[in-house]
Amino acid sequence: MECWCLSKRKPWLYWLLMIHTHMVVWKIQGDCIEEERKALLEIKDSFIKLYNSKMDNFLPTWVDYGGDCCEWERVNCNATTGHVTDLSFYYLRGMIGDNMEFGSKLWPLNVSLFLHFKELTSLNLSYDYLDEEIMKTELERLSSLKKLEVLDLSGNRDIDNDILPSLKTLTSLKVLDLSHTSLNGNFPTNGYKCIFFVFLFPN
Ligand SMILES: *[C@@H]1O[C@H](CO)[C@@H](O)[C@H](O)[C@H]1NC(C)=O
Ligand SMILES: *[C@@H]1O[C@H](CO)[C@@H](O)[C@H](O)[C@H]1NC(C)=O
Ligand SMILES: *[C@@H]1O[C@H](CO)[C@@H](O)[C@H](O)[C@H]1NC(C)=O
C-alpha cells in the first residue's frame, strides 16, 4: 500500500527507490568478479558431466543466478579486491557419496580455467582423481599465476614423475604437497627455486 501511494503521488520518489534498489543489487553482484564466477561454474560443470548423477549435494552454494561467489563454500576472496585467493577442491567425490562404481574414473580438469583467478594464492586439488595425461602437459600453465604459493596435489594416484618438468615451472610455490601420489625416487631439488616445503611419498 505504501508503495502504491508513493507511485501515485510522488512518482519521482518511486523512481528514486527503484534506482537505489538496482544499485544495491549491482553492488552485491559486483562483490565477486564475474569472470571468476563463470570459471567456478565451469569447473563445477566439468565435474557434473563426469559423474552425471546424484548432484543435489554437490557444491549446492555454487549457483548460476546472481550472488557473490566469494560467499560460496570452498572459495575465499581478498576482501579488498574481491578476487578469489583460495580454492579447495579437496576430495570432491566425497560430496557425492564416493562409492565403488565410480572406480578410478579420472577428472579431465581443464587447468586453463584457473588462469581466470589472477590473485590465486592457494589451490587444493587433493584426492581429486586428476588425470596424469592432462597434468603432465597442462600444469605448467599455472606458472602465469604469480601469486600461487600453495599447491596440494596429494592423493592423486594417477600422478607420477612425468609431472616433474611441468612442476619445475611453478616458481612462486612455497608449499607443494605430492604425498600419496605415484611419484617415486628422490625429489630433484635442482631447479625448484622457491619451493620451501615439499611433502613427499609417505605412502
Ligand atoms: C588484499 O589485496 C590487497 C591489494 O592487493 C593487499 O594489499 C592485501 O594484503 C590483500 N589482503 C590479504 C588478506 O591478502
Ligand atoms: C579450457 O579453459 C580455457 C579458459 O577458460 C578455454 O579457453 C578453453 O576453451 C577450455 N578448453 C576446453 C577443452 O574446454
Ligand atoms: C587441502 O584440504 C584438506 C582438507 O581441508 C586439508 O587437510 C589440507 O591440509 C589442504 N592442503 C593444504 C596444502 O593446505
PDB file of C-alpha atoms and ligand atoms in Angstrom:
ATOM      1  CA  MET A   1       0.000   0.000   0.000  1.00  0.00           C
ATOM      2  CA  GLU A   2       2.781   2.330   0.934  1.00  0.00           C
ATOM      3  CA  CYS A   3       4.348   1.785  -2.454  1.00  0.00           C
ATOM      4  CA  TRP A   4       1.136   2.288  -4.321  1.00  0.00           C
ATOM      5  CA  CYS A   5       0.711   5.660  -2.600  1.00  0.00           C
ATOM      6  CA  LEU A   6       4.228   6.645  -3.444  1.00  0.00           C
ATOM      7  CA  SER A   7       3.952   5.787  -7.091  1.00  0.00           C
ATOM      8  CA  LYS A   8       0.619   7.531  -7.324  1.00  0.00           C
ATOM      9  CA  ARG A   9       1.538  10.781  -5.676  1.00  0.00           C
ATOM     10  CA  LYS A  10       5.274  11.094  -5.815  1.00  0.00           C
ATOM     11  CA  PRO A  11       6.469   9.220  -8.889  1.00  0.00           C
ATOM     12  CA  TRP A  12       9.935  10.735  -8.545  1.00  0.00           C
ATOM     13  CA  LEU A  13      10.310   9.125  -5.115  1.00  0.00           C
ATOM     14  CA  TYR A  14       9.238   5.780  -6.577  1.00  0.00           C
ATOM     15  CA  TRP A  15      11.839   6.045  -9.317  1.00  0.00           C
ATOM     16  CA  LEU A  16      14.470   7.105  -6.843  1.00  0.00           C
ATOM     17  CA  LEU A  17      13.732   3.991  -4.795  1.00  0.00           C
ATOM     18  CA  MET A  18      13.822   1.813  -7.913  1.00  0.00           C
ATOM     19  CA  ILE A  19      17.181   3.216  -8.972  1.00  0.00           C
ATOM     20  CA  HIS A  20      18.521   2.794  -5.478  1.00  0.00           C
ATOM     21  CA  THR A  21      17.405  -0.853  -5.376  1.00  0.00           C
ATOM     22  CA  HIS A  22      19.086  -1.540  -8.698  1.00  0.00           C
ATOM     23  CA  MET A  23      22.295  -0.004  -7.486  1.00  0.00           C
ATOM     24  CA  VAL A  24      22.268  -2.182  -4.367  1.00  0.00           C
ATOM     25  CA  VAL A  25      21.756  -5.319  -6.474  1.00  0.00           C
ATOM     26  CA  TRP A  26      24.522  -4.268  -8.824  1.00  0.00           C
ATOM     27  CA  LYS A  27      26.876  -3.747  -5.929  1.00  0.00           C
ATOM     28  CA  ILE A  28      26.162  -7.149  -4.360  1.00  0.00           C
ATOM     29  CA  GLN A  29      26.855  -8.912  -7.655  1.00  0.00           C
ATOM     30  CA  GLY A  30      29.888  -6.708  -8.137  1.00  0.00           C
ATOM     31  CA  ASP A  31      31.448  -8.148  -4.982  1.00  0.00           C
ATOM     32  CA  CYS A  32      32.537 -11.182  -6.920  1.00  0.00           C
ATOM     33  CA  ILE A  33      34.464 -10.869 -10.164  1.00  0.00           C
ATOM     34  CA  GLU A  34      32.172 -12.056 -12.965  1.00  0.00           C
ATOM     35  CA  GLU A  35      34.960 -13.751 -14.913  1.00  0.00           C
ATOM     36  CA  GLU A  36      35.904 -15.725 -11.806  1.00  0.00           C
ATOM     37  CA  ARG A  37      32.290 -16.651 -11.049  1.00  0.00           C
ATOM     38  CA  LYS A  38      31.918 -18.082 -14.551  1.00  0.00           C
ATOM     39  CA  ALA A  39      35.148 -20.056 -14.266  1.00  0.00           C
ATOM     40  CA  LEU A  40      33.993 -21.583 -10.969  1.00  0.00           C
ATOM     41  CA  LEU A  41      30.734 -22.671 -12.576  1.00  0.00           C
ATOM     42  CA  GLU A  42      32.634 -24.214 -15.495  1.00  0.00           C
ATOM     43  CA  ILE A  43      34.776 -26.212 -13.089  1.00  0.00           C
ATOM     44  CA  LYS A  44      31.629 -27.409 -11.316  1.00  0.00           C
ATOM     45  CA  ASP A  45      30.076 -28.345 -14.675  1.00  0.00           C
ATOM     46  CA  SER A  46      33.035 -30.416 -15.767  1.00  0.00           C
ATOM     47  CA  PHE A  47      32.725 -32.480 -12.597  1.00  0.00           C
ATOM     48  CA  ILE A  48      28.973 -32.917 -13.046  1.00  0.00           C
ATOM     49  CA  LYS A  49      29.474 -34.069 -16.653  1.00  0.00           C
ATOM     50  CA  LEU A  50      31.952 -36.667 -15.469  1.00  0.00           C
ATOM     51  CA  TYR A  51      29.713 -38.343 -12.880  1.00  0.00           C
ATOM     52  CA  ASN A  52      26.351 -37.393 -14.287  1.00  0.00           C
ATOM     53  CA  SER A  53      24.297 -38.352 -11.222  1.00  0.00           C
ATOM     54  CA  LYS A  54      23.475 -37.652  -7.567  1.00  0.00           C
ATOM     55  CA  MET A  55      24.336 -33.982  -7.817  1.00  0.00           C
ATOM     56  CA  ASP A  56      21.931 -32.487  -5.266  1.00  0.00           C
ATOM     57  CA  ASN A  57      24.555 -32.312  -2.554  1.00  0.00           C
ATOM     58  CA  PHE A  58      27.354 -31.242  -4.827  1.00  0.00           C
ATOM     59  CA  LEU A  59      28.556 -27.673  -4.189  1.00  0.00           C
ATOM     60  CA  PRO A  60      24.982 -26.513  -3.506  1.00  0.00           C
ATOM     61  CA  THR A  61      26.050 -22.913  -2.910  1.00  0.00           C
ATOM     62  CA  TRP A  62      27.645 -22.660  -6.372  1.00  0.00           C
ATOM     63  CA  VAL A  63      24.632 -21.471  -8.313  1.00  0.00           C
ATOM     64  CA  ASP A  64      24.225 -19.704 -11.607  1.00  0.00           C
ATOM     65  CA  TYR A  65      21.839 -16.951 -10.508  1.00  0.00           C
ATOM     66  CA  GLY A  66      23.427 -13.804  -9.114  1.00  0.00           C
ATOM     67  CA  GLY A  67      25.022 -13.930  -5.716  1.00  0.00           C
ATOM     68  CA  ASP A  68      28.519 -13.323  -4.501  1.00  0.00           C
ATOM     69  CA  CYS A  69      30.844 -16.213  -5.342  1.00  0.00           C
ATOM     70  CA  CYS A  70      33.139 -15.093  -2.521  1.00  0.00           C
ATOM     71  CA  GLU A  71      30.443 -16.454  -0.182  1.00  0.00           C
ATOM     72  CA  TRP A  72      30.463 -19.890  -1.816  1.00  0.00           C
ATOM     73  CA  GLU A  73      31.798 -22.896   0.050  1.00  0.00           C
ATOM     74  CA  ARG A  74      35.442 -23.784  -0.670  1.00  0.00           C
ATOM     75  CA  VAL A  75      36.118 -20.274  -2.035  1.00  0.00           C
ATOM     76  CA  ASN A  76      37.948 -17.440  -0.298  1.00  0.00           C
ATOM     77  CA  CYS A  77      38.486 -13.956  -1.654  1.00  0.00           C
ATOM     78  CA  ASN A  78      40.558 -10.961  -0.751  1.00  0.00           C
ATOM     79  CA  ALA A  79      38.032  -8.672   0.946  1.00  0.00           C
ATOM     80  CA  THR A  80      39.598  -5.548  -0.584  1.00  0.00           C
ATOM     81  CA  THR A  81      39.981  -6.599  -4.197  1.00  0.00           C
ATOM     82  CA  GLY A  82      37.128  -9.140  -4.388  1.00  0.00           C
ATOM     83  CA  HIS A  83      39.439 -11.528  -6.245  1.00  0.00           C
ATOM     84  CA  VAL A  84      39.441 -15.226  -5.420  1.00  0.00           C
ATOM     85  CA  THR A  85      42.569 -16.141  -3.453  1.00  0.00           C
ATOM     86  CA  ASP A  86      41.935 -19.675  -2.129  1.00  0.00           C
ATOM     87  CA  LEU A  87      40.210 -22.586  -3.785  1.00  0.00           C
ATOM     88  CA  SER A  88      39.731 -26.001  -2.264  1.00  0.00           C
ATOM     89  CA  PHE A  89      38.533 -28.892  -4.364  1.00  0.00           C
ATOM     90  CA  TYR A  90      39.652 -31.358  -1.714  1.00  0.00           C
ATOM     91  CA  TYR A  91      38.065 -34.777  -2.342  1.00  0.00           C
ATOM     92  CA  LEU A  92      35.096 -33.577  -4.390  1.00  0.00           C
ATOM     93  CA  ARG A  93      33.925 -37.159  -4.820  1.00  0.00           C
ATOM     94  CA  GLY A  94      33.272 -37.215  -1.110  1.00  0.00           C
ATOM     95  CA  MET A  95      30.478 -34.665  -1.679  1.00  0.00           C
ATOM     96  CA  ILE A  96      28.573 -37.036  -3.951  1.00  0.00           C
ATOM     97  CA  GLY A  97      28.950 -40.086  -1.722  1.00  0.00           C
ATOM     98  CA  ASP A  98      32.052 -41.703  -3.144  1.00  0.00           C
ATOM     99  CA  ASN A  99      31.492 -45.379  -3.942  1.00  0.00           C
ATOM    100  CA  MET A 100      32.988 -48.314  -5.802  1.00  0.00           C
ATOM    101  CA  GLU A 101      31.059 -47.731  -9.012  1.00  0.00           C
ATOM    102  CA  PHE A 102      32.994 -44.513  -9.595  1.00  0.00           C
ATOM    103  CA  GLY A 103      36.084 -46.690  -9.754  1.00  0.00           C
ATOM    104  CA  SER A 104      39.178 -44.835 -10.815  1.00  0.00           C
ATOM    105  CA  LYS A 105      37.364 -42.572 -13.276  1.00  0.00           C
ATOM    106  CA  LEU A 106      39.691 -39.620 -13.821  1.00  0.00           C
ATOM    107  CA  TRP A 107      38.615 -35.974 -13.796  1.00  0.00           C
ATOM    108  CA  PRO A 108      39.623 -34.304 -17.084  1.00  0.00           C
ATOM    109  CA  LEU A 109      40.079 -30.950 -15.388  1.00  0.00           C
ATOM    110  CA  ASN A 110      40.781 -28.002 -17.701  1.00  0.00           C
ATOM    111  CA  VAL A 111      43.772 -26.407 -15.952  1.00  0.00           C
ATOM    112  CA  SER A 112      43.443 -23.214 -18.018  1.00  0.00           C
ATOM    113  CA  LEU A 113      40.276 -22.367 -16.100  1.00  0.00           C
ATOM    114  CA  PHE A 114      42.452 -21.458 -13.122  1.00  0.00           C
ATOM    115  CA  LEU A 115      44.095 -18.701 -15.159  1.00  0.00           C
ATOM    116  CA  HIS A 116      40.942 -16.647 -14.625  1.00  0.00           C
ATOM    117  CA  PHE A 117      41.945 -16.330 -10.951  1.00  0.00           C
ATOM    118  CA  LYS A 118      44.793 -13.876 -11.231  1.00  0.00           C
ATOM    119  CA  GLU A 119      45.182 -13.420  -7.464  1.00  0.00           C
ATOM    120  CA  LEU A 120      45.070 -17.114  -6.615  1.00  0.00           C
ATOM    121  CA  THR A 121      47.479 -17.965  -3.794  1.00  0.00           C
ATOM    122  CA  SER A 122      46.293 -21.435  -2.790  1.00  0.00           C
ATOM    123  CA  LEU A 123      44.889 -24.310  -4.822  1.00  0.00           C
ATOM    124  CA  ASN A 124      43.885 -27.562  -3.176  1.00  0.00           C
ATOM    125  CA  LEU A 125      43.294 -30.448  -5.605  1.00  0.00           C
ATOM    126  CA  SER A 126      43.885 -33.187  -3.080  1.00  0.00           C
ATOM    127  CA  TYR A 127      42.200 -36.589  -3.745  1.00  0.00           C
ATOM    128  CA  ASP A 128      40.520 -35.426  -6.962  1.00  0.00           C
ATOM    129  CA  TYR A 129      41.431 -38.285  -9.322  1.00  0.00           C
ATOM    130  CA  LEU A 130      43.389 -35.944 -11.574  1.00  0.00           C
ATOM    131  CA  ASP A 131      44.427 -37.276 -14.956  1.00  0.00           C
ATOM    132  CA  GLU A 132      48.189 -37.647 -15.338  1.00  0.00           C
ATOM    133  CA  GLU A 133      47.978 -37.275 -19.121  1.00  0.00           C
ATOM    134  CA  ILE A 134      46.450 -33.826 -18.685  1.00  0.00           C
ATOM    135  CA  MET A 135      48.514 -32.750 -15.684  1.00  0.00           C
ATOM    136  CA  LYS A 136      51.904 -33.500 -17.182  1.00  0.00           C
ATOM    137  CA  THR A 137      51.341 -31.063 -20.036  1.00  0.00           C
ATOM    138  CA  GLU A 138      48.855 -28.584 -18.579  1.00  0.00           C
ATOM    139  CA  LEU A 139      50.157 -27.984 -15.070  1.00  0.00           C
ATOM    140  CA  GLU A 140      52.808 -25.556 -16.280  1.00  0.00           C
ATOM    141  CA  ARG A 141      50.059 -23.186 -17.355  1.00  0.00           C
ATOM    142  CA  LEU A 142      49.726 -22.315 -13.662  1.00  0.00           C
ATOM    143  CA  SER A 143      53.133 -20.630 -13.903  1.00  0.00           C
ATOM    144  CA  SER A 144      51.411 -17.451 -15.063  1.00  0.00           C
ATOM    145  CA  LEU A 145      49.724 -17.233 -11.651  1.00  0.00           C
ATOM    146  CA  LYS A 146      52.472 -15.233  -9.990  1.00  0.00           C
ATOM    147  CA  LYS A 147      50.906 -15.317  -6.528  1.00  0.00           C
ATOM    148  CA  LEU A 148      50.320 -19.046  -6.346  1.00  0.00           C
ATOM    149  CA  GLU A 149      52.123 -20.242  -3.208  1.00  0.00           C
ATOM    150  CA  VAL A 150      50.289 -23.378  -2.130  1.00  0.00           C
ATOM    151  CA  LEU A 151      49.503 -26.340  -4.374  1.00  0.00           C
ATOM    152  CA  ASP A 152      48.114 -29.569  -2.984  1.00  0.00           C
ATOM    153  CA  LEU A 153      48.136 -32.496  -5.425  1.00  0.00           C
ATOM    154  CA  SER A 154      48.259 -35.169  -2.742  1.00  0.00           C
ATOM    155  CA  GLY A 155      46.195 -38.329  -3.029  1.00  0.00           C
ATOM    156  CA  ASN A 156      46.063 -38.274  -6.830  1.00  0.00           C
ATOM    157  CA  ARG A 157      47.262 -41.812  -7.515  1.00  0.00           C
ATOM    158  CA  ASP A 158      47.477 -41.377 -11.276  1.00  0.00           C
ATOM    159  CA  ILE A 159      50.111 -38.644 -10.972  1.00  0.00           C
ATOM    160  CA  ASP A 160      53.734 -39.773 -11.296  1.00  0.00           C
ATOM    161  CA  ASN A 161      57.218 -38.460 -12.070  1.00  0.00           C
ATOM    162  CA  ASP A 162      56.127 -37.281 -15.513  1.00  0.00           C
ATOM    163  CA  ILE A 163      54.695 -34.106 -13.954  1.00  0.00           C
ATOM    164  CA  LEU A 164      58.106 -33.016 -12.632  1.00  0.00           C
ATOM    165  CA  PRO A 165      59.171 -30.901 -15.658  1.00  0.00           C
ATOM    166  CA  SER A 166      55.848 -29.086 -15.548  1.00  0.00           C
ATOM    167  CA  LEU A 167      56.110 -28.537 -11.781  1.00  0.00           C
ATOM    168  CA  LYS A 168      59.543 -27.018 -12.194  1.00  0.00           C
ATOM    169  CA  THR A 169      58.000 -24.007 -13.947  1.00  0.00           C
ATOM    170  CA  LEU A 170      55.873 -23.091 -10.900  1.00  0.00           C
ATOM    171  CA  THR A 171      58.456 -20.879  -9.273  1.00  0.00           C
ATOM    172  CA  SER A 172      56.186 -18.933  -6.913  1.00  0.00           C
ATOM    173  CA  LEU A 173      55.255 -22.068  -4.955  1.00  0.00           C
ATOM    174  CA  LYS A 174      56.175 -22.272  -1.284  1.00  0.00           C
ATOM    175  CA  VAL A 175      54.178 -25.322  -0.318  1.00  0.00           C
ATOM    176  CA  LEU A 176      53.749 -28.300  -2.598  1.00  0.00           C
ATOM    177  CA  ASP A 177      52.097 -31.472  -1.400  1.00  0.00           C
ATOM    178  CA  LEU A 178      52.757 -34.578  -3.510  1.00  0.00           C
ATOM    179  CA  SER A 179      52.120 -37.173  -0.850  1.00  0.00           C
ATOM    180  CA  HIS A 180      50.068 -40.304  -1.690  1.00  0.00           C
ATOM    181  CA  THR A 181      50.692 -39.950  -5.425  1.00  0.00           C
ATOM    182  CA  SER A 182      52.657 -42.361  -7.632  1.00  0.00           C
ATOM    183  CA  LEU A 183      55.837 -40.278  -7.635  1.00  0.00           C
ATOM    184  CA  ASN A 184      58.877 -42.214  -6.608  1.00  0.00           C
ATOM    185  CA  GLY A 185      62.596 -41.802  -6.151  1.00  0.00           C
ATOM    186  CA  ASN A 186      64.212 -38.699  -4.771  1.00  0.00           C
ATOM    187  CA  PHE A 187      62.620 -35.348  -5.376  1.00  0.00           C
ATOM    188  CA  PRO A 188      65.066 -33.486  -7.630  1.00  0.00           C
ATOM    189  CA  THR A 189      65.658 -30.258  -5.769  1.00  0.00           C
ATOM    190  CA  ASN A 190      67.797 -28.676  -8.518  1.00  0.00           C
ATOM    191  CA  GLY A 191      65.860 -26.066 -10.384  1.00  0.00           C
ATOM    192  CA  TYR A 192      62.986 -25.874  -7.913  1.00  0.00           C
ATOM    193  CA  LYS A 193      63.828 -22.367  -6.856  1.00  0.00           C
ATOM    194  CA  CYS A 194      61.319 -21.102  -4.379  1.00  0.00           C
ATOM    195  CA  ILE A 195      59.816 -24.296  -3.044  1.00  0.00           C
ATOM    196  CA  PHE A 196      60.232 -24.247   0.712  1.00  0.00           C
ATOM    197  CA  PHE A 197      58.152 -27.229   1.717  1.00  0.00           C
ATOM    198  CA  VAL A 198      57.586 -30.313  -0.330  1.00  0.00           C
ATOM    199  CA  PHE A 199      55.647 -33.131   1.261  1.00  0.00           C
ATOM    200  CA  LEU A 200      56.524 -36.360  -0.431  1.00  0.00           C
ATOM    201  CA  PHE A 201      55.760 -40.045  -0.622  1.00  0.00           C
ATOM    202  CA  PRO A 202      54.606 -41.112   2.853  1.00  0.00           C
ATOM    203  CA  ASN A 203      52.595 -43.790   1.058  1.00  0.00           C
TER     204      ASN A 203
HETATM  205  C1  LIG B   1      44.232  -7.941  -0.440  1.00  0.00           C
HETATM  206  O1  LIG B   1      44.711  -7.258  -1.550  1.00  0.00           O
HETATM  207  C2  LIG B   1      45.371  -6.041  -1.227  1.00  0.00           C
HETATM  208  C3  LIG B   1      45.668  -5.326  -2.530  1.00  0.00           C
HETATM  209  O2  LIG B   1      46.325  -6.169  -3.442  1.00  0.00           O
HETATM  210  C4  LIG B   1      46.634  -6.379  -0.432  1.00  0.00           C
HETATM  211  O3  LIG B   1      47.313  -5.203  -0.100  1.00  0.00           O
HETATM  212  C5  LIG B   1      46.226  -7.116   0.831  1.00  0.00           C
HETATM  213  O4  LIG B   1      47.376  -7.528   1.523  1.00  0.00           O
HETATM  214  C6  LIG B   1      45.378  -8.323   0.488  1.00  0.00           C
HETATM  215  N1  LIG B   1      44.862  -8.902   1.739  1.00  0.00           N
HETATM  216  C7  LIG B   1      45.122 -10.134   2.104  1.00  0.00           C
HETATM  217  C8  LIG B   1      44.494 -10.589   3.373  1.00  0.00           C
HETATM  218  O5  LIG B   1      45.835 -10.884   1.440  1.00  0.00           O
HETATM  219  C1  LIG B   2      39.721 -24.509 -21.068  1.00  0.00           C
HETATM  220  O1  LIG B   2      39.568 -23.246 -20.451  1.00  0.00           O
HETATM  221  C2  LIG B   2      40.012 -22.167 -21.233  1.00  0.00           C
HETATM  222  C3  LIG B   2      39.949 -20.907 -20.368  1.00  0.00           C
HETATM  223  O2  LIG B   2      38.670 -20.650 -19.907  1.00  0.00           O
HETATM  224  C4  LIG B   2      39.165 -22.082 -22.502  1.00  0.00           C
HETATM  225  O3  LIG B   2      39.614 -21.013 -23.307  1.00  0.00           O
HETATM  226  C5  LIG B   2      39.253 -23.394 -23.271  1.00  0.00           C
HETATM  227  O4  LIG B   2      38.376 -23.360 -24.351  1.00  0.00           O
HETATM  228  C6  LIG B   2      38.900 -24.559 -22.359  1.00  0.00           C
HETATM  229  N1  LIG B   2      39.195 -25.805 -23.069  1.00  0.00           N
HETATM  230  C7  LIG B   2      38.306 -26.779 -23.170  1.00  0.00           C
HETATM  231  C8  LIG B   2      38.764 -28.004 -23.893  1.00  0.00           C
HETATM  232  O5  LIG B   2      37.179 -26.687 -22.715  1.00  0.00           O
HETATM  233  C1  LIG B   3      43.754 -29.350   1.455  1.00  0.00           C
HETATM  234  O1  LIG B   3      42.500 -29.551   2.080  1.00  0.00           O
HETATM  235  C2  LIG B   3      42.485 -30.573   3.078  1.00  0.00           C
HETATM  236  C3  LIG B   3      41.081 -30.701   3.611  1.00  0.00           C
HETATM  237  O2  LIG B   3      40.597 -29.475   4.023  1.00  0.00           O
HETATM  238  C4  LIG B   3      43.459 -30.187   4.190  1.00  0.00           C
HETATM  239  O3  LIG B   3      43.526 -31.228   5.131  1.00  0.00           O
HETATM  240  C5  LIG B   3      44.855 -29.963   3.582  1.00  0.00           C
HETATM  241  O4  LIG B   3      45.739 -29.543   4.593  1.00  0.00           O
HETATM  242  C6  LIG B   3      44.766 -28.920   2.484  1.00  0.00           C
HETATM  243  N1  LIG B   3      46.094 -28.748   1.887  1.00  0.00           N
HETATM  244  C7  LIG B   3      46.877 -27.695   2.120  1.00  0.00           C
HETATM  245  C8  LIG B   3      48.217 -27.706   1.466  1.00  0.00           C
HETATM  246  O5  LIG B   3      46.527 -26.761   2.824  1.00  0.00           O
END
